[in-house]
mmCIF file of C-alpha atoms and ligand atoms in Angstrom:
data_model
loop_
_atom_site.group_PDB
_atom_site.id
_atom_site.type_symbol
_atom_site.label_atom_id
_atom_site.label_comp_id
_atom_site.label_asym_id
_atom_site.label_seq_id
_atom_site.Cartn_x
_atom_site.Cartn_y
_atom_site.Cartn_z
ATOM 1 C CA UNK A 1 218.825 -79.274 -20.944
ATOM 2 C CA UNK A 2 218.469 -79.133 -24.661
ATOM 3 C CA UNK A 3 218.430 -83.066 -26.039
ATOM 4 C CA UNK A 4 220.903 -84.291 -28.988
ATOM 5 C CA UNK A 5 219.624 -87.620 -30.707
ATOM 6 C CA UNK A 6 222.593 -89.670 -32.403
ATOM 7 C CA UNK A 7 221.227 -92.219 -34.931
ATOM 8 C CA UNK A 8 222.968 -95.142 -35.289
ATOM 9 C CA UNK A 9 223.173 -97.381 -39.228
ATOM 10 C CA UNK A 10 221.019 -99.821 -37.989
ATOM 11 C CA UNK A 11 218.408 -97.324 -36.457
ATOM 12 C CA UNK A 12 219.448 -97.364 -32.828
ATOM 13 C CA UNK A 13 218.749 -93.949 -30.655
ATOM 14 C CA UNK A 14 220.987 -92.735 -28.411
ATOM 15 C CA UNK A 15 219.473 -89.412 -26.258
ATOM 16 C CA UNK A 16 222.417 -87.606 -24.650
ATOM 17 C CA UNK A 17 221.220 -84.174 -22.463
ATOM 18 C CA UNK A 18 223.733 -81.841 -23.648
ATOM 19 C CA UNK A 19 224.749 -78.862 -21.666
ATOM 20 C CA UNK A 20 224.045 -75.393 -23.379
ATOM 21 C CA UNK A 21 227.437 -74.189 -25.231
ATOM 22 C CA UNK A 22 228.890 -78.022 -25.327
ATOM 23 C CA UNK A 23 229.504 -79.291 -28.822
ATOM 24 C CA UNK A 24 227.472 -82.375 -30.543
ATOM 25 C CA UNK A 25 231.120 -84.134 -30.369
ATOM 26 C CA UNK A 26 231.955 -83.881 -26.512
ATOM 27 C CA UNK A 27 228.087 -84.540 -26.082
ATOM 28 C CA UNK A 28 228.445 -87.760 -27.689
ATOM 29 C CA UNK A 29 232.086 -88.539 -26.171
ATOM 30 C CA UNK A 30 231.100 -87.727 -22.501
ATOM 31 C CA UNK A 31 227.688 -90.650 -22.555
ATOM 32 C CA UNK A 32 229.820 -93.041 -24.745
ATOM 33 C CA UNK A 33 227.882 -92.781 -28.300
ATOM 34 C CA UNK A 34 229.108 -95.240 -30.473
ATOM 35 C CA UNK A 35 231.004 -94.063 -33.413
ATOM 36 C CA UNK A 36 231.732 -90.355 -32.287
ATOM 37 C CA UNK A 37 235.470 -90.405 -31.711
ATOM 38 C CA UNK A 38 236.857 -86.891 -31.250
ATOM 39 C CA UNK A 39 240.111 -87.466 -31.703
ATOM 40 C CA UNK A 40 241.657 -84.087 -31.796
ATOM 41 C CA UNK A 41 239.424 -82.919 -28.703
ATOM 42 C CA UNK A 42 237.550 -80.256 -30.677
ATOM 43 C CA UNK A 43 240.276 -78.776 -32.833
ATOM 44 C CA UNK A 44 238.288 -79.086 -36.402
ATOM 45 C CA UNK A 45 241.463 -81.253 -37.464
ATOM 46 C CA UNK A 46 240.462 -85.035 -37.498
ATOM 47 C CA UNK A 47 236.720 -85.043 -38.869
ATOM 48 C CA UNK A 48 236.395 -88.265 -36.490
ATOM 49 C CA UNK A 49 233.608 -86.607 -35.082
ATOM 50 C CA UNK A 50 231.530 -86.684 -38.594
ATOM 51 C CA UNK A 51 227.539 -86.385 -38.499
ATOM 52 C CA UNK A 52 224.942 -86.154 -40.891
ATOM 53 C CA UNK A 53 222.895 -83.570 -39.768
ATOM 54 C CA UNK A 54 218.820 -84.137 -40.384
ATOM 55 C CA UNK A 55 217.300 -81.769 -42.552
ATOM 56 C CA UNK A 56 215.000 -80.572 -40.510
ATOM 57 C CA UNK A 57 217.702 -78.634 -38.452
ATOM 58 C CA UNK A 58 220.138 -78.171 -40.831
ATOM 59 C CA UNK A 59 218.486 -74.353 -41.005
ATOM 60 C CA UNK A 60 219.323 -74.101 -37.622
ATOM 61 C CA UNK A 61 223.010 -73.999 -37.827
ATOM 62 C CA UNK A 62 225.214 -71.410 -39.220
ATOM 63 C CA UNK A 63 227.361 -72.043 -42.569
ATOM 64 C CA UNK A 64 230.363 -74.102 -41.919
ATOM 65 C CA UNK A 65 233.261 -72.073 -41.023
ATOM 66 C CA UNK A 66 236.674 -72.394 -43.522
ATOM 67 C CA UNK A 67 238.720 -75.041 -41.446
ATOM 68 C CA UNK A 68 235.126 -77.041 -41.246
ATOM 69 C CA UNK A 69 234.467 -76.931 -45.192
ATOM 70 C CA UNK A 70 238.184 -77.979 -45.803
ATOM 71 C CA UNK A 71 238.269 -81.155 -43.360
ATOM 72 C CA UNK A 72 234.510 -82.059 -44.864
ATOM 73 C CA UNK A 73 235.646 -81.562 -48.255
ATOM 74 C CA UNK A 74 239.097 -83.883 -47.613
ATOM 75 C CA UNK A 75 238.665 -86.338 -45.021
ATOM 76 C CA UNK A 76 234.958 -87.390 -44.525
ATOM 77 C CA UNK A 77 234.094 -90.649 -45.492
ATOM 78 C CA UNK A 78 230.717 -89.610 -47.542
ATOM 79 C CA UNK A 79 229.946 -85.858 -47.637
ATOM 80 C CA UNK A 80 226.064 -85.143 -47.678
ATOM 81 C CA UNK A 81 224.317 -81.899 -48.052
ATOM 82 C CA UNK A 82 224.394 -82.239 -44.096
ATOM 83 C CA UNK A 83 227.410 -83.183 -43.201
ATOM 84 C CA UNK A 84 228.944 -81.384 -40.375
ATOM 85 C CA UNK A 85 231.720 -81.796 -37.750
ATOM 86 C CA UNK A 86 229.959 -82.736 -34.467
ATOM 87 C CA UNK A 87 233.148 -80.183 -32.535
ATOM 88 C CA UNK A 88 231.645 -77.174 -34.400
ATOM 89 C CA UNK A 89 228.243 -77.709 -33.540
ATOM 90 C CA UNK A 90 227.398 -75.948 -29.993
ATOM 91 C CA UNK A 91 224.449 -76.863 -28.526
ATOM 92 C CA UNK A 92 222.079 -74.365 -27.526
ATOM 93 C CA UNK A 93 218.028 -74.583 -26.005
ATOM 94 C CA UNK A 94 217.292 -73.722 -29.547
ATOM 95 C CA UNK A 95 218.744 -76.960 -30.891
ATOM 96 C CA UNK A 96 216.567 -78.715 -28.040
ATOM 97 C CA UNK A 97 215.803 -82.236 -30.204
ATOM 98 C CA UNK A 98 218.810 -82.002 -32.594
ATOM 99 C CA UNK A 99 218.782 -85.042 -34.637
ATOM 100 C CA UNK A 100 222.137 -86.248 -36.131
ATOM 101 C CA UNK A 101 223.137 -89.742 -38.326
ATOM 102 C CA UNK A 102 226.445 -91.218 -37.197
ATOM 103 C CA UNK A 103 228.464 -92.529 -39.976
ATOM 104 C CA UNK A 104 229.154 -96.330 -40.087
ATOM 105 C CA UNK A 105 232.927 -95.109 -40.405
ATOM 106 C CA UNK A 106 235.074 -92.403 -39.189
ATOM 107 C CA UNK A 107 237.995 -91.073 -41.505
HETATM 108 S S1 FES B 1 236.891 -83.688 -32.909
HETATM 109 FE FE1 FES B 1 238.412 -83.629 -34.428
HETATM 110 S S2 FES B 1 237.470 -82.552 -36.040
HETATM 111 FE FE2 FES B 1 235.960 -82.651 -34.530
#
């Protein structure tokens, strides 16, 4: 089961085991991370499921898709180079380890 690590502002880890093909949102949702909302359920349409992607993985994940780089560019509270929507990320074995910052606020 490929691993997601959520990063907390004050440092604490959270581990979730992700199924393959589930996003880094409902990941988050389904073991209770603090901080990733989901609002919308997935629909790219709240950005309440915000992460800062590390660098190290960012080369991992495709380009942002048009609805993705619209809600980023309007609603997040501070876009970084790896800001993503955690409901657009799917996980897969290849993101085994994936390594995410959770925002200290959600739009
Ligand atoms: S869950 Fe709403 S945009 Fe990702």
């Amino acid at each position: 089961m490929p691993k997601v690590v959520y990063v907390g502002g004050a440092g604490q880890e959270h581990a979730v085991d992700a199924t393959a093909g589930e996003s880094v949102m409902a990941a988050a949702v389904k073991s209770g991370v603090p901080g990733i909302i989901g609002e919308c359920g997935g629909n790219a349409s709240c950005a309440t499921c915000h992460v800062w992607v590390r660098d190290e993985f960012l080369h991992l994940l495709g380009e942002p898709g048009d609805e993705e780089e619209d809600l980023l560019e309007m609603a997040v509270s501070e876009r970084r180079d790896g800001s993503r929507l955690g409901c657009q990320i799917s996980v897969s074995p290849e993101l085994d380890g994936l390594t995410v910052d959770v925002p200290p606020q959600q739009p």
